[in-house]
PDB file of C-alpha atoms in Angstrom:
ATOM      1  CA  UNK A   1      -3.972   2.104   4.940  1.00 42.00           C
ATOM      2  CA  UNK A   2      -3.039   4.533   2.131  1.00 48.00           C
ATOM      3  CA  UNK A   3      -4.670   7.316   4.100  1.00 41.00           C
ATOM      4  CA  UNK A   4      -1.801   7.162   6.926  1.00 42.00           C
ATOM      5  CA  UNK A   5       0.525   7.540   3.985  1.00 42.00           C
ATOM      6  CA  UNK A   6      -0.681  10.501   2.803  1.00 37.00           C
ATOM      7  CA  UNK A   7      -1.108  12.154   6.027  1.00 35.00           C
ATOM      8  CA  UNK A   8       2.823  11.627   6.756  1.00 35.00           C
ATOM      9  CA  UNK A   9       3.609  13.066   3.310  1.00 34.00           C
ATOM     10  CA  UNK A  10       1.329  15.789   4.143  1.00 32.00           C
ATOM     11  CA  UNK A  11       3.200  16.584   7.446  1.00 32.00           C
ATOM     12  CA  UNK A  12       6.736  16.016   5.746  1.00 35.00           C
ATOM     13  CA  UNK A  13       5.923  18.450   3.153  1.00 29.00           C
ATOM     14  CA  UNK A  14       4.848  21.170   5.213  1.00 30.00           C
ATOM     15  CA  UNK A  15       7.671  20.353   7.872  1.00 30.00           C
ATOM     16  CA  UNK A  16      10.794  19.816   5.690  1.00 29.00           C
ATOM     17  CA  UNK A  17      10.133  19.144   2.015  1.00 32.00           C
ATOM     18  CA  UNK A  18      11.040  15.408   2.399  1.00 33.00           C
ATOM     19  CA  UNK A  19      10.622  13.507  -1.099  1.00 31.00           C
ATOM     20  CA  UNK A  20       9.363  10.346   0.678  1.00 33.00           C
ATOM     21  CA  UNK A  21       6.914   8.413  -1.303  1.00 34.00           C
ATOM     22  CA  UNK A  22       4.245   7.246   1.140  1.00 34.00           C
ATOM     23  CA  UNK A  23       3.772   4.100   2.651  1.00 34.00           C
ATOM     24  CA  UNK A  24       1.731   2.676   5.087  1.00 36.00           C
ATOM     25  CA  UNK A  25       3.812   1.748   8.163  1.00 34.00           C
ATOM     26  CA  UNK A  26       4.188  -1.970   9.327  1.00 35.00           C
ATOM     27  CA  UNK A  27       3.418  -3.388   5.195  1.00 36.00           C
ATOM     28  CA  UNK A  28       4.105  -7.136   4.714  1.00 37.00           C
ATOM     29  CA  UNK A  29       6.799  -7.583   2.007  1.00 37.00           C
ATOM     30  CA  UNK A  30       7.143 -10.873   0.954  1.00 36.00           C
ATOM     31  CA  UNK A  31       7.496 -13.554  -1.708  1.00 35.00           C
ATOM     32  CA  UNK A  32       4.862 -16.318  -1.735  1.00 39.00           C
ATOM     33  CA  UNK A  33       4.084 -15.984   2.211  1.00 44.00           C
ATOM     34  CA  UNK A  34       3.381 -13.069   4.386  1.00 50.00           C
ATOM     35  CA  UNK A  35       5.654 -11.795   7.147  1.00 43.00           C
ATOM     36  CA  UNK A  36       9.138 -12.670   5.334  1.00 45.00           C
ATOM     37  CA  UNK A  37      11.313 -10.422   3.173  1.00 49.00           C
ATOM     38  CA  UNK A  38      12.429 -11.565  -0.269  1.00 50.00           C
ATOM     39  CA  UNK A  39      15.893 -12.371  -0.474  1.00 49.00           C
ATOM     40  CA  UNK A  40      18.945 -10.039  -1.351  1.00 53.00           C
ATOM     41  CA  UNK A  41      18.807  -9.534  -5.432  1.00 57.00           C
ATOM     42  CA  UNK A  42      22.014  -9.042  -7.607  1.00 71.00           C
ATOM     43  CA  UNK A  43      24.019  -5.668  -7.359  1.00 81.00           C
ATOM     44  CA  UNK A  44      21.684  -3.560 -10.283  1.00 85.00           C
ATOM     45  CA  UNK A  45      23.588  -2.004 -13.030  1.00 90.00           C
ATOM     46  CA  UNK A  46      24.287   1.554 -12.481  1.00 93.00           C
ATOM     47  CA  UNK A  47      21.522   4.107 -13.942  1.00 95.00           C
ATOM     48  CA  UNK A  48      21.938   4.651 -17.695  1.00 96.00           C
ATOM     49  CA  UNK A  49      20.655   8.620 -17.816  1.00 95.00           C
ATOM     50  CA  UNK A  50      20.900   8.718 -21.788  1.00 95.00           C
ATOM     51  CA  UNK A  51      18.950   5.255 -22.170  1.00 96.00           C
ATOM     52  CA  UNK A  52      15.246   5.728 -23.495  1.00 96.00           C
ATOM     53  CA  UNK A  53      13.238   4.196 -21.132  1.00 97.00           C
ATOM     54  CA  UNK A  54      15.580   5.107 -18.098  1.00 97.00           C
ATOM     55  CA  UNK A  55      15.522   1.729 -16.001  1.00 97.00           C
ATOM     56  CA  UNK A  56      15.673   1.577 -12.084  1.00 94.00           C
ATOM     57  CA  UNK A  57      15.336  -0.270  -9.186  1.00 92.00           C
ATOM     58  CA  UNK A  58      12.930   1.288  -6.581  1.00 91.00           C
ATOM     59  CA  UNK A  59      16.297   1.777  -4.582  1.00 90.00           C
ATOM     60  CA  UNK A  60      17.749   3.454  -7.575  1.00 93.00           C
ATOM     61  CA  UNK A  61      15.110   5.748  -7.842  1.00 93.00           C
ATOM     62  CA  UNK A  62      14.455   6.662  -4.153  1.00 89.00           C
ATOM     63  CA  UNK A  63      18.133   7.817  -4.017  1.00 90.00           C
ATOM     64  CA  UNK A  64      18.598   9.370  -7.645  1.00 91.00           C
ATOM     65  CA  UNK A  65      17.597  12.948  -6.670  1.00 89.00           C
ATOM     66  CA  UNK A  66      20.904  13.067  -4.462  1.00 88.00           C
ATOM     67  CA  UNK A  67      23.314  11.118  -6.713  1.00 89.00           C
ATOM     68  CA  UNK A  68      22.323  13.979  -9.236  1.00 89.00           C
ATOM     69  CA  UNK A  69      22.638  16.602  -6.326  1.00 87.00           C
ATOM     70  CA  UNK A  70      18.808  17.299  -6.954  1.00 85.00           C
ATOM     71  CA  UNK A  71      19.715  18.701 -10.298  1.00 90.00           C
ATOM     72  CA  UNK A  72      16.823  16.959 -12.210  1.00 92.00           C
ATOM     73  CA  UNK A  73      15.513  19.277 -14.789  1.00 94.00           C
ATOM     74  CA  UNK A  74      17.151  17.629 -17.771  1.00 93.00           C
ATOM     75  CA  UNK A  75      14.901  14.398 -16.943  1.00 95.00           C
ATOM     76  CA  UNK A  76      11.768  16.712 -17.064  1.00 95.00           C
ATOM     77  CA  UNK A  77       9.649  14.453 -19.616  1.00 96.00           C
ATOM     78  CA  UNK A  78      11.553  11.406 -20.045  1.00 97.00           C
ATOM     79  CA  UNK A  79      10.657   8.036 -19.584  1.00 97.00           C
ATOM     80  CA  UNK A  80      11.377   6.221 -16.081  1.00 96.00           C
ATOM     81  CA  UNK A  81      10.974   2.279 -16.030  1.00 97.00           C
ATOM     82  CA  UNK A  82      10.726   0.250 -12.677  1.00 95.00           C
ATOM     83  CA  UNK A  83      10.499  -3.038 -11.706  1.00 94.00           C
ATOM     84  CA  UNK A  84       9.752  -4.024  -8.154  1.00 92.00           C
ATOM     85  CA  UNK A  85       8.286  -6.536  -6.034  1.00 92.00           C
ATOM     86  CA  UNK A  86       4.464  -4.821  -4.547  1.00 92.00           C
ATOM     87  CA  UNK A  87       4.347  -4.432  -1.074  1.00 90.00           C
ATOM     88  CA  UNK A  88       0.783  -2.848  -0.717  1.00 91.00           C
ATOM     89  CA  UNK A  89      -1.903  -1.281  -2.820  1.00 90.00           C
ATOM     90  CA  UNK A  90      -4.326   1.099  -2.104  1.00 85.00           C
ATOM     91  CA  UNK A  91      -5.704   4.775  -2.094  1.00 78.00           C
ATOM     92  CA  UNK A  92      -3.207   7.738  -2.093  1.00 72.00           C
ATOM     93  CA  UNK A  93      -5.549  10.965  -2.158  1.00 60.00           C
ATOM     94  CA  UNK A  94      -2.056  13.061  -3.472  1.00 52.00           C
ATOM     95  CA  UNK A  95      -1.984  16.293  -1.608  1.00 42.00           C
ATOM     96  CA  UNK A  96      -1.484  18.176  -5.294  1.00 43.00           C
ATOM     97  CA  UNK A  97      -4.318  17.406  -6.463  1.00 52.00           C
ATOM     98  CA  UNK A  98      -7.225  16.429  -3.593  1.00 49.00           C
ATOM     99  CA  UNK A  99      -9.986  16.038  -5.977  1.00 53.00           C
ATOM    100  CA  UNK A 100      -8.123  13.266  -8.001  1.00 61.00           C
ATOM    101  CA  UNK A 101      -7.355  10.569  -6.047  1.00 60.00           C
ATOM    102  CA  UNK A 102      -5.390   7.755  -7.345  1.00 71.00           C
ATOM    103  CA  UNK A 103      -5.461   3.962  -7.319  1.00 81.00           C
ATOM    104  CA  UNK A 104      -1.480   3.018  -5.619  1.00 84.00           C
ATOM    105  CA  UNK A 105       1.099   0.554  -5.578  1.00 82.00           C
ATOM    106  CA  UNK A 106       4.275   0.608  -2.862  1.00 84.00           C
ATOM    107  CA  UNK A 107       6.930  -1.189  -4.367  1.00 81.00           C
ATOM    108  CA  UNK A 108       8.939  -3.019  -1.948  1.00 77.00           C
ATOM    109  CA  UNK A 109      12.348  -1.504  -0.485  1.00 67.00           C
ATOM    110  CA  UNK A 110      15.076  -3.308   2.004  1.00 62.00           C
ATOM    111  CA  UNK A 111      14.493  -1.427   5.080  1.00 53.00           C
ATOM    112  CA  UNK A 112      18.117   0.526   6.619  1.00 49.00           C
ATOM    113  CA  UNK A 113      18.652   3.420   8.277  1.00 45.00           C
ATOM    114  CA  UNK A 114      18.484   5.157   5.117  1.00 47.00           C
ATOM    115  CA  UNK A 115      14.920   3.979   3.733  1.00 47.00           C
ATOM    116  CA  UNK A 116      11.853   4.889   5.807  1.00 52.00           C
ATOM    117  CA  UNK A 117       9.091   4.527   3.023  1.00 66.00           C
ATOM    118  CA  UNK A 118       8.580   1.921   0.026  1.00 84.00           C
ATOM    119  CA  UNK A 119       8.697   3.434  -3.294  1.00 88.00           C
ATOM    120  CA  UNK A 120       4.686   4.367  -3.716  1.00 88.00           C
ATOM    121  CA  UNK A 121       3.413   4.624  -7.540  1.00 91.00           C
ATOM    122  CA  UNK A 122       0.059   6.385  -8.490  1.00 89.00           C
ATOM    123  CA  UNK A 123      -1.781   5.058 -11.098  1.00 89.00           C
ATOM    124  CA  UNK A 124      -4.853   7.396 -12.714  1.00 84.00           C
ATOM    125  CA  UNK A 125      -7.604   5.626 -14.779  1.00 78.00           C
ATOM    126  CA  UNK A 126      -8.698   1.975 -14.107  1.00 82.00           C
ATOM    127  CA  UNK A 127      -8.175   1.091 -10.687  1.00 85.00           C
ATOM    128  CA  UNK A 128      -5.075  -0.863 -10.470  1.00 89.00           C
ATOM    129  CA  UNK A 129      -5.966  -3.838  -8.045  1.00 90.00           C
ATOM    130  CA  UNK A 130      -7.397  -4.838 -10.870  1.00 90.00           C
ATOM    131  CA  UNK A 131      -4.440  -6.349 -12.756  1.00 91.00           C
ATOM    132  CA  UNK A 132      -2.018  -6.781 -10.085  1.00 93.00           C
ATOM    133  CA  UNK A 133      -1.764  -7.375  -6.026  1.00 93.00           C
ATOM    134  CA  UNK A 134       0.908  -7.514  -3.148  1.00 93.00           C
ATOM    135  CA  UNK A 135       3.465  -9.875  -3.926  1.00 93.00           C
ATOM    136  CA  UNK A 136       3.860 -10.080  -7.160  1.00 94.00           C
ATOM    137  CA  UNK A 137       6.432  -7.688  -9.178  1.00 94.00           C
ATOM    138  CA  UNK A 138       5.334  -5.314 -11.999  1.00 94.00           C
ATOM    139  CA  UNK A 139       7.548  -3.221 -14.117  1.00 95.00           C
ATOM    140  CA  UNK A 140       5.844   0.368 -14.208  1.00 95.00           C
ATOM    141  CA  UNK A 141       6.710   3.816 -16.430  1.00 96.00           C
ATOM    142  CA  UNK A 142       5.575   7.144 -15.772  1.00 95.00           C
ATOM    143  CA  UNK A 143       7.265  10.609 -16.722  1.00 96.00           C
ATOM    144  CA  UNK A 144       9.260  12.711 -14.932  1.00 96.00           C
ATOM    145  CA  UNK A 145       8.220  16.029 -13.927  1.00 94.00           C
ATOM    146  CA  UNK A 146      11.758  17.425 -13.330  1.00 93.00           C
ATOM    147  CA  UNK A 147      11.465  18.358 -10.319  1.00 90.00           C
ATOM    148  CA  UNK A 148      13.610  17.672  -7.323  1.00 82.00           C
ATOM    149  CA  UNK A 149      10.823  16.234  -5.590  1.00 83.00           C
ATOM    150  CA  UNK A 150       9.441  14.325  -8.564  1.00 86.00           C
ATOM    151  CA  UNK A 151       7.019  11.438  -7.789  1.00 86.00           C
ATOM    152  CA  UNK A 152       5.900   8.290  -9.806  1.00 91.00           C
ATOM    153  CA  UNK A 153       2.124   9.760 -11.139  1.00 88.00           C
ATOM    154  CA  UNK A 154       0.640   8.687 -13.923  1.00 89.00           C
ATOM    155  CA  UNK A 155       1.658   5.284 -13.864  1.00 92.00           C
ATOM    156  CA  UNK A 156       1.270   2.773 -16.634  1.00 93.00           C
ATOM    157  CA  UNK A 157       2.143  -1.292 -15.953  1.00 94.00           C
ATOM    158  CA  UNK A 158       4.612  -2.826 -18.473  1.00 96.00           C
ATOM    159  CA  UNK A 159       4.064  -6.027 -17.034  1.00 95.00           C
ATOM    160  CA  UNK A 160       3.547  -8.312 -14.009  1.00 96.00           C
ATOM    161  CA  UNK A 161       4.914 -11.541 -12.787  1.00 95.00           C
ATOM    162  CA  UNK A 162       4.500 -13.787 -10.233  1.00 95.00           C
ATOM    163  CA  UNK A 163       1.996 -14.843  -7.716  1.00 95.00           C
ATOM    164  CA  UNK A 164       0.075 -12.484  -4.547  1.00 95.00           C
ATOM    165  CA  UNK A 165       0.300 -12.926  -1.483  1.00 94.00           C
ATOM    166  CA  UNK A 166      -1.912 -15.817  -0.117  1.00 94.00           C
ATOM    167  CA  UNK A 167      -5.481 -14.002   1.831  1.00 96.00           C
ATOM    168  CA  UNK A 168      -6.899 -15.196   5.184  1.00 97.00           C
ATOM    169  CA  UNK A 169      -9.939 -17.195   5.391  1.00 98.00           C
ATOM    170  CA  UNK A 170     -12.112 -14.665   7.353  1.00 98.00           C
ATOM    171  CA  UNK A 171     -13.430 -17.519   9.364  1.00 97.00           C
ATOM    172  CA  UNK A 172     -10.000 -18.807  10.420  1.00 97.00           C
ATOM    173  CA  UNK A 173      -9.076 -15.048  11.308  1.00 96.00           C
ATOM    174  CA  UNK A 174     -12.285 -15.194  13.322  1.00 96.00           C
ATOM    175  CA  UNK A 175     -11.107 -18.938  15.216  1.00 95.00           C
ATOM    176  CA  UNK A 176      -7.741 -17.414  16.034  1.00 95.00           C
ATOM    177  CA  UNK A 177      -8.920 -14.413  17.464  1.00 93.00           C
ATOM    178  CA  UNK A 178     -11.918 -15.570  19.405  1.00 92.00           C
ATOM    179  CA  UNK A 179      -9.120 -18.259  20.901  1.00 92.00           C
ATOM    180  CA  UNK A 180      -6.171 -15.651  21.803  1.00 91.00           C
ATOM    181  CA  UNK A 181      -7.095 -12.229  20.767  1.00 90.00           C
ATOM    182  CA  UNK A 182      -3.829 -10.611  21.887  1.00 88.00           C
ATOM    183  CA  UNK A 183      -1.828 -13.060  19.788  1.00 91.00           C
ATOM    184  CA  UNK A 184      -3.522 -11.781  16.887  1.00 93.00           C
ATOM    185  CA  UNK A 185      -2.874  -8.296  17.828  1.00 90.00           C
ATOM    186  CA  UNK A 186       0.988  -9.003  17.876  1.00 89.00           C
ATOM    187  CA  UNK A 187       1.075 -10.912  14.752  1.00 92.00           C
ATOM    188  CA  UNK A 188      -0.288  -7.888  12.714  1.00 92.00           C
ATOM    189  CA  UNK A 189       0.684  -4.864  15.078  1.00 88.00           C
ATOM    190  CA  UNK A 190       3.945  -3.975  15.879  1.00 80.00           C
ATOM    191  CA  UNK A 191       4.885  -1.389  18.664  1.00 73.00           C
ATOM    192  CA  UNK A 192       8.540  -0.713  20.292  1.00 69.00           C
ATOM    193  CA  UNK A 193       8.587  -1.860  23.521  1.00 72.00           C
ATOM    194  CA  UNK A 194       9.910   1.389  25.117  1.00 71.00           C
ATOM    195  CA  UNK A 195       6.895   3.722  23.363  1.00 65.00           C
ATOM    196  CA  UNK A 196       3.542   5.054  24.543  1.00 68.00           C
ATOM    197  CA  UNK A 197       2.706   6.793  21.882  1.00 64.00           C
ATOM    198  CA  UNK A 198       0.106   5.450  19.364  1.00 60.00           C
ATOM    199  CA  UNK A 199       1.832   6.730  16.390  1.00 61.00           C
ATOM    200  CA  UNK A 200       4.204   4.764  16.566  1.00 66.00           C
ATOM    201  CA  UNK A 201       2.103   1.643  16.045  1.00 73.00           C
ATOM    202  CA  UNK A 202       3.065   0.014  12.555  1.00 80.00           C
ATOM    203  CA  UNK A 203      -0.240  -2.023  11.356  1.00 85.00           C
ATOM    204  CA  UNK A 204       0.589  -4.576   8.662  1.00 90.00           C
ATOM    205  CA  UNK A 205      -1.138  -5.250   5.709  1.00 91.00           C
ATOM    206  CA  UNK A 206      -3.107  -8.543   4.597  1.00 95.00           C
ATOM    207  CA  UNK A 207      -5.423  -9.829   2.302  1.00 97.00           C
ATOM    208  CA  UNK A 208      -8.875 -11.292   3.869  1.00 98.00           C
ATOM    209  CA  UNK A 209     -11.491 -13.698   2.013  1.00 98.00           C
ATOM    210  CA  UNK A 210     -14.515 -15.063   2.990  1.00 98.00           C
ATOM    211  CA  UNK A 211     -18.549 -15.593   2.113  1.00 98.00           C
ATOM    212  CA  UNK A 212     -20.230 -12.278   2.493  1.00 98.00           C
ATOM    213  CA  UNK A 213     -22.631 -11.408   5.442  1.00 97.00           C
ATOM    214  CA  UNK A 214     -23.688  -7.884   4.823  1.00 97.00           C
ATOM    215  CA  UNK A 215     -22.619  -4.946   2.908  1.00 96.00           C
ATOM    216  CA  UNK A 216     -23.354  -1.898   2.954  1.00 94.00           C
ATOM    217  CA  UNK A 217     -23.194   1.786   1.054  1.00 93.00           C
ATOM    218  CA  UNK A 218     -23.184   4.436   3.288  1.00 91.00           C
ATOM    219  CA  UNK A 219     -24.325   8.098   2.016  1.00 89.00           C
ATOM    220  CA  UNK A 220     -20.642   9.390   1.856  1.00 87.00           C
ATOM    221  CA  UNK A 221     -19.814   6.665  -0.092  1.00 86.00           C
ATOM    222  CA  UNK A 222     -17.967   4.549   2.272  1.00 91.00           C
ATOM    223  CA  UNK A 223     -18.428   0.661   1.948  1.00 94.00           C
ATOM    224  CA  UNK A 224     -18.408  -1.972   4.853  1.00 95.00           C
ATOM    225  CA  UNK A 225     -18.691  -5.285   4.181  1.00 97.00           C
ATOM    226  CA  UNK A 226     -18.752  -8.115   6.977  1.00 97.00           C
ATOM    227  CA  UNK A 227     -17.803 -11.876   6.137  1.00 98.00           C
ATOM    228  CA  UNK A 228     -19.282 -14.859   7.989  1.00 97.00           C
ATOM    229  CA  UNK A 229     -17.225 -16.328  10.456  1.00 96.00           C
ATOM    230  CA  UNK A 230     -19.369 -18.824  12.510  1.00 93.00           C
ATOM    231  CA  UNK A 231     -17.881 -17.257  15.540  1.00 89.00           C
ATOM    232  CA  UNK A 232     -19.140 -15.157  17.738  1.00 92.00           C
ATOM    233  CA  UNK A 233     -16.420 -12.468  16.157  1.00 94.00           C
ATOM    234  CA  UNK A 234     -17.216  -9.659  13.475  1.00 95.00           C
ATOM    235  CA  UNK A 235     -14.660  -9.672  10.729  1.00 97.00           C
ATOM    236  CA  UNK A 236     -15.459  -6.581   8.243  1.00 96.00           C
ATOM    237  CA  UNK A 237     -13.519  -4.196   5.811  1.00 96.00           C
ATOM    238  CA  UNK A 238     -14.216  -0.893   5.310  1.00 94.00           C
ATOM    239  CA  UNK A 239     -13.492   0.793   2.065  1.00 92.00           C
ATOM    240  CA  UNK A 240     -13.528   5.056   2.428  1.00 86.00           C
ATOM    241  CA  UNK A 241     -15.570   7.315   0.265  1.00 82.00           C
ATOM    242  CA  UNK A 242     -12.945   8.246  -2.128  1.00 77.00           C
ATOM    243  CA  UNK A 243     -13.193   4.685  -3.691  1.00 76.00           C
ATOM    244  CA  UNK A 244     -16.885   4.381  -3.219  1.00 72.00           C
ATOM    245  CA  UNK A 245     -17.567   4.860  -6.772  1.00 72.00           C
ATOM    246  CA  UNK A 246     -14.821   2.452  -8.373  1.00 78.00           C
ATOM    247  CA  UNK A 247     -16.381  -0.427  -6.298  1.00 86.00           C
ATOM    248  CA  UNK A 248     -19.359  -2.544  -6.751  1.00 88.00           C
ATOM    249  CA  UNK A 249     -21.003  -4.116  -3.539  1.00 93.00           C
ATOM    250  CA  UNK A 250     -21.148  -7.706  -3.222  1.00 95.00           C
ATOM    251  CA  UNK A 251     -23.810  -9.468  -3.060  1.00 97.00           C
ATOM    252  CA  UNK A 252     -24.947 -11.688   0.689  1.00 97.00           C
ATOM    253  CA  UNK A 253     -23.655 -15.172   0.392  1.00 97.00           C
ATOM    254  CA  UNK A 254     -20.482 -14.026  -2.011  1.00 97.00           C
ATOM    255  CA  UNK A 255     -16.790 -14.985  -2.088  1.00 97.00           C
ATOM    256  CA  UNK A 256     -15.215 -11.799  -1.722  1.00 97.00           C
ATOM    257  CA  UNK A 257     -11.473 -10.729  -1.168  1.00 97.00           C
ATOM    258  CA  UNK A 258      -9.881  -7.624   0.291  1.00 96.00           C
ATOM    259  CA  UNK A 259      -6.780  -6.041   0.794  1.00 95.00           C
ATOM    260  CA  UNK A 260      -6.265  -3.179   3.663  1.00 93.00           C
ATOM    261  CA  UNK A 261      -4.701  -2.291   6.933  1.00 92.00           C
ATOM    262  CA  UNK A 262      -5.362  -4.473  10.159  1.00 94.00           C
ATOM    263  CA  UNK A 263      -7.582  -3.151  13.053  1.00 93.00           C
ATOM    264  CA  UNK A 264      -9.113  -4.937  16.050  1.00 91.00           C
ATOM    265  CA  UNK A 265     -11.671  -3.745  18.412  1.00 84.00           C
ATOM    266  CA  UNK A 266      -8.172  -4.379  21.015  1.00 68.00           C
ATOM    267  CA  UNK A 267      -6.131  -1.127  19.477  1.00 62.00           C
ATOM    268  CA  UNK A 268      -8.376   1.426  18.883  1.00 56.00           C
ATOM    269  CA  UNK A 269      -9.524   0.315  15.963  1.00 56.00           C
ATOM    270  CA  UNK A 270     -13.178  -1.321  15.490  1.00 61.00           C
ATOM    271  CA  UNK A 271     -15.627  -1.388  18.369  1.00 59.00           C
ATOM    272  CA  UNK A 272     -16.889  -4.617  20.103  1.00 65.00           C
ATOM    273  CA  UNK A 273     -15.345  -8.044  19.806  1.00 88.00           C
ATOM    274  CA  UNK A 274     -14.383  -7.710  15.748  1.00 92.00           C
ATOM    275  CA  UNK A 275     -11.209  -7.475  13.898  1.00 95.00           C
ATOM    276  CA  UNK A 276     -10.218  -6.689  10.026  1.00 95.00           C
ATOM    277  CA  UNK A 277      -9.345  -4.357   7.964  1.00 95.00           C
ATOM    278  CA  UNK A 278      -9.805  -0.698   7.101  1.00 92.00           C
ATOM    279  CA  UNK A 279      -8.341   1.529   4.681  1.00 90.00           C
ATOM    280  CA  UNK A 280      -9.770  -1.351   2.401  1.00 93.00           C
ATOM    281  CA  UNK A 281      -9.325  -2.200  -1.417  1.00 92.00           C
ATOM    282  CA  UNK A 282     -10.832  -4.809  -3.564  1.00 94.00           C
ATOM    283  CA  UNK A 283      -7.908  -7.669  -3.722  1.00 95.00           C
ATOM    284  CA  UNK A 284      -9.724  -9.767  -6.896  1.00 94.00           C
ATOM    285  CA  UNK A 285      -6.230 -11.113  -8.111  1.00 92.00           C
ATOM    286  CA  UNK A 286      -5.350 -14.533  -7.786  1.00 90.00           C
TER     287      UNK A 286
END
């Protein structure tokens, strides 16, 4: 999931310096059930640029760089606080730095013309699904660099509130898809109606759980675990070798629960009759 985010700020970067923090397209954001936005909060207080922490809403920070007409250098070092609802989680390899990938959060924005990506915050250390998962809202700091094109790294979480999303029974996911495939496919992919092109596919994010069938280690490091269904359907996560060594592998029989990006053997994704998710992370909290 997190890997389709970093390959658009990749491309941004190189193409026209955007400041975009990466998301993966087609994220649920929701409060208590997936596929519905939270409702409109209270008009935040303006940004207090001499307070210590300096609080914002995602919003606030995604446009602070232009209120302060990208003159940023006096914030080099000081504290930034957030508090946002979490719209995904995952793996953002960070094209400063490719041999420290970090653990990520995308803190949920309202979508307008104006706001193409969620708010995405990189946490090094401790893997962050750990303490916290989609849905629920966490209040993070981090330091600015200064720059115009600063980014939340570093993270640390203040606190967190609030429940997760709810997670698909594998086996029900299995049921529904073995009955109407293609409904499945257009409850978790999106795709104008006018477009051809694949890339503009959005994928949404969910949370699977289920009894574990297999799982496996490849030599790269990549992970793929399959769940029982009962059905004559595969449903599977795989996990990518930059995470290989921050996760332990289940063991056969298992309740495990993930968090990644839908796929289905349907839309290019995996092969045969299966469906589930890739770009995977651990999704332990309940």
């Amino acid at each position: 999931m997190f890997r389709q985010a970093f390959f658009l700020l990749l491309m941004c970067f190189v193409s026209v310096g955007c400041s975009g923090e990466g998301k993966p397209s087609g994220t649920e954001s929701a409060k208590g059930e997936q596929g519905s936005e939270p409702s409109a909060a209270a008009e935040p207080k303006p940004v207090d640029y001499e307070a210590d922490p300096i609080v914002m809403t995602p919003m606030q920070w995604k446009e602070h760089e232009n209120k302060l007409k990208y003159k940023t250098e006096h914030l080099k070092g000081r504290t930034i606080r957030i508090t946002g609802e979490v719209s995904d989680m995952g793996i953002n390899m960070g094209y400063y730095d490719e041999k420290k990938p970090a653990t990520a959060l995308d803190l949920y924005l309202p979508k307008d013309e104006n706001t193409v990506n969620d708010v995405s915050c990189e946490f090094f250390g401790p893997p962050v699904w750990r303490s916290v998962g989609p849905g629920q809202t966490v209040t993070v700091e981090f330091k600015h660099s200064g720059e115009f094109s600063a980014r939340p790294v570093d993270c640390k979480i203040v606190s967190v509130e609030g429940k997760p999303f709810p997670v698909v029974q594998a086996s029900e996911l299995a049921a529904e898809f073995a009955k109407d495939s293609e409904a499945v496919d257009k409850k978790y992919i999106h795709k104008p109606e006018n477009s051809d092109s694949d890339f503009d596919v959005e994928r949404k994010s969910l949370g699977i759980v289920g009894k574990v069938k297999e799982a496996n280690k490849s030599d790269s490091g990549s992970v793929k675990i399959l769940f029982e269904t009962g059905q004559d359907v595969t449903v599977e996560a795989e996990m990518y070798y930059y995470i290989g060594d921050k996760v332990e592998l289940p063991a056969v029989g298992d309740e495990y629960r993930v968090w990644g990006t839908y796929q289905s053997s349907g839309n290019q994704g995996f092969g045969g009759k299966s469906l589930g998710v890739s770009d995977a992370v651990p999704f332990p909290v309940k």
